XYZ file of C-alpha atoms in Angstrom:
345
model
C -0.003 0.005 -0.039
C 1.545 3.220 -1.081
C 0.537 6.737 -0.107
C -0.822 8.868 -3.099
C -1.908 5.708 -5.005
C -5.321 6.055 -6.533
C -8.414 4.467 -5.116
C -8.736 2.496 -8.353
C -5.179 1.098 -8.021
C -5.859 0.301 -4.367
C -8.984 -1.651 -5.275
C -7.244 -3.379 -8.131
C -4.578 -4.665 -5.863
C -6.948 -6.428 -3.577
C -9.378 -7.918 -5.934
C -9.291 -11.237 -7.677
C -11.627 -11.905 -10.689
C -14.501 -14.162 -9.692
C -14.274 -13.511 -6.029
C -16.524 -11.512 -3.772
C -13.743 -8.863 -3.540
C -13.863 -8.295 -7.208
C -17.607 -7.459 -7.008
C -16.894 -5.323 -3.884
C -14.198 -3.389 -5.752
C -16.366 -2.692 -8.732
C -19.137 -1.418 -6.382
C -16.814 0.778 -4.345
C -15.624 2.403 -7.638
C -19.283 3.170 -8.534
C -19.996 4.514 -5.055
C -16.922 6.680 -5.242
C -17.932 8.311 -8.565
C -21.375 8.946 -7.184
C -19.788 10.620 -4.154
C -17.804 13.075 -6.520
C -21.145 13.894 -8.043
C -22.775 14.475 -4.671
C -19.817 16.530 -3.546
C -20.262 18.857 -6.481
C -23.935 19.156 -5.757
C -23.550 19.845 -2.044
C -20.779 22.459 -2.916
C -23.106 24.529 -5.019
C -25.214 25.439 -1.943
C -27.571 28.285 -2.696
C -26.126 28.691 -6.112
C -27.558 25.351 -7.242
C -31.196 24.742 -8.249
C -31.794 22.488 -5.110
C -30.148 24.579 -2.344
C -31.863 24.116 1.009
C -35.219 22.963 -0.154
C -37.201 20.336 1.744
C -39.589 17.849 0.273
C -41.564 16.033 2.912
C -40.303 13.196 5.200
C -38.376 10.028 4.557
C -39.317 6.503 5.559
C -38.032 6.972 9.134
C -39.916 10.192 9.737
C -37.160 12.725 9.387
C -37.565 15.927 7.340
C -36.250 15.161 3.891
C -34.062 17.693 2.076
C -34.118 18.001 -1.672
C -30.434 17.176 -1.526
C -31.247 13.924 0.265
C -33.367 12.846 -2.543
C -31.043 14.031 -5.267
C -28.178 12.241 -3.511
C -30.179 8.985 -3.266
C -31.011 9.202 -6.985
C -27.303 9.647 -7.818
C -26.421 6.533 -5.975
C -29.252 4.492 -7.430
C -28.106 5.400 -10.931
C -24.352 4.576 -10.030
C -25.301 1.209 -8.760
C -27.646 0.227 -11.524
C -24.905 -1.628 -13.470
C -22.984 -3.068 -10.543
C -23.001 -6.523 -8.950
C -25.582 -5.332 -6.259
C -28.831 -7.300 -5.731
C -30.471 -5.049 -3.227
C -30.095 -1.382 -1.966
C -31.282 -0.343 1.464
C -31.345 3.527 1.715
C -32.555 5.940 4.426
C -34.508 7.683 1.627
C -36.724 4.751 0.619
C -39.083 2.767 2.750
C -38.364 -0.798 1.601
C -35.206 -2.449 0.183
C -34.977 -1.761 -3.573
C -34.095 -4.743 -5.823
C -31.472 -3.804 -8.464
C -29.933 -6.888 -9.980
C -31.614 -10.003 -8.503
C -28.932 -12.514 -8.946
C -26.015 -10.216 -7.948
C -23.741 -11.166 -4.954
C -23.942 -7.953 -2.868
C -26.275 -5.835 -0.778
C -25.540 -2.104 -0.265
C -26.926 -0.074 2.639
C -26.526 3.713 2.409
C -27.329 6.949 4.096
C -27.006 9.057 0.923
C -26.490 12.447 2.764
C -25.873 12.115 6.486
C -26.145 15.355 8.427
C -28.182 17.121 5.709
C -30.019 19.271 8.356
C -26.631 21.138 8.606
C -26.489 22.176 4.949
C -27.659 25.734 5.660
C -24.876 26.168 8.381
C -22.219 24.889 5.864
C -21.102 22.155 8.236
C -19.700 18.924 7.028
C -22.037 16.327 5.788
C -21.348 12.965 4.104
C -22.442 9.689 2.436
C -22.183 6.422 4.598
C -22.362 3.006 2.958
C -22.082 -0.626 3.895
C -21.532 -3.637 1.650
C -22.749 -7.059 2.600
C -23.060 -10.433 0.963
C -26.420 -11.119 -0.661
C -28.399 -14.393 -0.160
C -28.109 -16.449 -3.273
C -31.351 -16.237 -5.231
C -32.892 -14.312 -2.359
C -33.229 -11.061 -4.143
C -33.825 -8.713 -1.099
C -34.568 -11.584 1.356
C -31.788 -12.031 3.712
C -30.628 -8.383 3.245
C -31.031 -7.743 6.903
C -27.866 -8.940 8.699
C -25.461 -8.328 11.510
C -22.626 -5.766 10.709
C -20.039 -8.488 11.334
C -20.957 -9.847 7.921
C -19.811 -6.493 6.128
C -17.382 -7.041 3.338
C -16.478 -3.322 3.190
C -17.804 -0.056 4.614
C -16.966 3.610 4.398
C -18.119 7.256 4.177
C -17.375 10.204 2.146
C -17.201 13.457 4.074
C -17.889 16.743 2.178
C -16.070 19.372 4.019
C -12.937 21.560 3.430
C -11.593 18.472 1.693
C -13.718 15.757 0.307
C -12.406 12.569 1.768
C -13.424 8.870 1.252
C -12.801 6.769 4.340
C -12.802 2.994 3.542
C -12.310 -0.329 5.098
C -12.036 -3.744 3.406
C -11.641 -5.568 6.641
C -7.940 -4.940 6.913
C -7.465 -1.518 8.331
C -9.111 1.856 7.713
C -7.743 4.079 4.948
C -8.438 7.709 3.835
C -8.526 8.820 0.244
C -8.568 12.553 -0.512
C -10.341 13.801 -3.729
C -8.047 15.359 -6.270
C -10.648 17.713 -7.824
C -8.662 18.396 -10.884
C -8.177 14.743 -11.796
C -11.747 13.821 -10.271
C -10.147 10.906 -8.444
C -9.480 9.847 -4.783
C -5.884 9.450 -3.701
C -4.538 7.644 -0.626
C -3.445 10.231 1.979
C -3.724 8.438 5.274
C -2.885 4.677 5.519
C -3.835 2.296 8.343
C -5.418 5.029 10.541
C -5.102 4.206 14.342
C -7.295 5.864 16.964
C -5.475 6.744 20.196
C -6.871 4.399 22.775
C -7.150 7.158 25.533
C -8.795 10.516 25.149
C -10.151 13.411 27.210
C -12.810 14.487 24.654
C -16.368 13.232 24.409
C -19.266 14.101 21.981
C -22.941 14.132 23.138
C -26.119 16.260 22.878
C -26.120 17.528 26.359
C -29.531 19.113 26.083
C -30.937 15.737 26.424
C -29.469 15.197 29.879
C -32.808 14.975 31.611
C -33.887 12.012 29.443
C -30.668 9.938 29.877
C -30.477 6.809 31.973
C -28.323 7.059 35.131
C -25.148 5.362 33.549
C -24.871 8.012 30.943
C -25.529 10.914 33.406
C -22.881 9.455 35.674
C -20.334 9.185 32.961
C -20.958 12.845 31.740
C -20.998 14.216 35.396
C -17.713 12.624 36.245
C -16.101 14.034 33.031
C -17.405 17.454 33.814
C -15.800 17.370 37.318
C -12.471 17.529 35.609
C -9.161 16.834 37.140
C -10.559 17.113 40.663
C -13.200 14.522 40.027
C -13.115 10.642 39.733
C -11.767 10.753 36.163
C -8.674 12.832 37.379
C -8.404 15.075 34.186
C -10.115 17.780 32.362
C -12.404 16.843 29.425
C -13.623 18.816 26.360
C -17.074 18.263 24.889
C -17.967 18.455 21.174
C -21.149 18.186 19.311
C -21.613 18.728 15.533
C -24.870 16.740 14.899
C -23.320 15.137 11.747
C -22.261 11.478 12.354
C -19.684 11.549 9.584
C -17.998 14.776 10.982
C -17.934 13.264 14.541
C -16.482 9.997 13.330
C -13.931 11.791 11.198
C -12.755 13.893 14.107
C -12.388 10.782 16.252
C -10.515 8.833 13.617
C -7.992 11.767 13.318
C -7.521 12.774 17.021
C -9.362 10.344 19.164
C -12.392 10.882 21.332
C -15.636 9.190 22.070
C -19.143 9.796 20.606
C -22.312 8.936 22.456
C -25.947 8.746 21.179
C -27.641 6.672 23.866
C -31.250 5.576 24.054
C -33.336 7.729 26.339
C -36.915 8.117 27.651
C -38.215 10.527 25.021
C -41.125 8.986 23.025
C -39.540 7.144 20.081
C -35.837 7.315 21.412
C -35.779 4.189 23.387
C -33.294 2.748 20.852
C -31.663 6.096 20.173
C -31.864 7.773 16.764
C -29.148 6.295 14.703
C -29.972 3.630 12.153
C -28.190 0.266 12.391
C -27.636 -0.870 8.856
C -26.531 2.321 7.110
C -25.121 4.290 9.990
C -24.001 2.394 13.012
C -22.741 -0.843 11.450
C -20.528 0.809 8.785
C -19.229 3.458 11.237
C -18.574 0.668 13.813
C -16.648 -1.451 11.185
C -14.480 1.518 10.370
C -13.766 2.245 13.936
C -12.864 -1.249 14.960
C -10.532 -1.487 11.921
C -8.832 1.620 13.237
C -8.316 -0.019 16.775
C -11.387 1.664 18.280
C -14.400 0.216 19.907
C -18.251 0.544 19.078
C -21.026 -0.702 21.424
C -24.584 0.037 22.622
C -23.264 0.183 26.131
C -24.144 -3.515 26.543
C -23.479 -5.119 23.321
C -21.009 -4.827 20.395
C -22.569 -3.007 17.443
C -21.373 -5.435 14.806
C -22.973 -8.301 16.493
C -26.563 -6.870 16.317
C -28.682 -8.326 13.504
C -31.064 -5.806 12.004
C -34.685 -6.663 12.344
C -35.886 -3.992 9.925
C -34.314 -1.822 7.206
C -34.423 1.215 9.333
C -34.008 -0.293 12.796
C -32.249 1.930 15.257
C -29.841 1.296 18.060
C -27.986 3.319 20.843
C -24.282 3.861 19.819
C -21.140 4.763 21.662
C -17.939 4.542 19.674
C -14.338 5.865 19.578
C -11.129 5.446 21.590
C -11.055 1.916 22.928
C -10.170 2.702 26.679
C -12.745 5.336 26.910
C -15.527 3.263 25.386
C -14.742 0.446 27.647
C -14.861 2.951 30.592
C -18.452 3.967 29.477
C -19.333 0.332 29.300
C -18.201 -0.040 32.930
C -20.810 2.671 33.894
C -23.488 0.635 32.478
C -22.200 -2.462 34.193
C -22.070 -0.645 37.557
C -25.545 0.768 37.010
C -26.868 -2.582 36.259
C -25.204 -4.152 39.359
C -26.429 -1.280 41.502
C -29.999 -2.151 40.255
C -29.293 -5.816 41.165
C -28.646 -4.625 44.871
C -24.932 -5.329 44.652
C -22.954 -4.036 47.744
C -19.676 -3.884 45.897
C -19.941 -0.282 44.786
C -19.498 2.939 46.658
C -20.982 6.184 45.325
C -18.069 6.616 42.890
C -17.789 2.973 41.944
C -14.900 0.730 41.201
C -14.704 0.801 37.420
C -14.520 4.358 36.398
C -10.868 4.971 35.516
């Protein structure tokens, strides 16, 4: 693997004709081309014909930006002639059959963070590639993330960067706009296992369960508190932007379930948000969990199924999991724990 090699050369080096990786490579090339078109569309902003228009709600009830729909259509067109049997998209209610006998399933969030368009914050496209069930059309498309053959996202920010894993590390490819191709700029990304930075929407504090409250409270006490150091807090409300920051400089992201109506299982969708991000994070040495269970072990029960998600620096995520464990044992009446607990460092 060489820095500044093109995405095409990188994919050609790992594929073998007639194998699943050959189909995966072909599909990623198509997705990458679509991402360049989406990046161009997003960059036009109010100068484009679409701009910040809305056009109803998607299958999961979120307000749908016109850019969401346009991005979805770009991806559908790009995948039409690829070895993809079925497409699961945030913007369509049911799985879409593309090529019935093809070997792959693709799950996508065509434009994650699109509510941030008007603020010019980073948004992106998230994708997951899974094996299809032979002869099953879209049956069997709902799978656990551990089955993923590849996953990635393209972030549209100051640079357009495609972040990719094929199951052997996480790589970053930056778009060369003049050549309209992605070039490897960060090889085998590794997340620092320790961090003093967390990302959560603190306005929902009153709805959180005790384990999340306790973790955040202890972080906010700083160096005089049980964590013994000062923490920074971040929140962008764009999953790709949060993930990219963590891949580059470490940190932990939390979107827990809470007691608001409809938020028992959080807000993030398993198949096209949590599973691909978890794959990228684990391949970079990080950790991704619900607080109780590894994200990649969860089998989707519906195309738009949700799950709580905590991911990032491995030691810090494990620390958060210990808060859940401690809270569970307190609920069971254990006498092992003082007010501050045993597992919080």
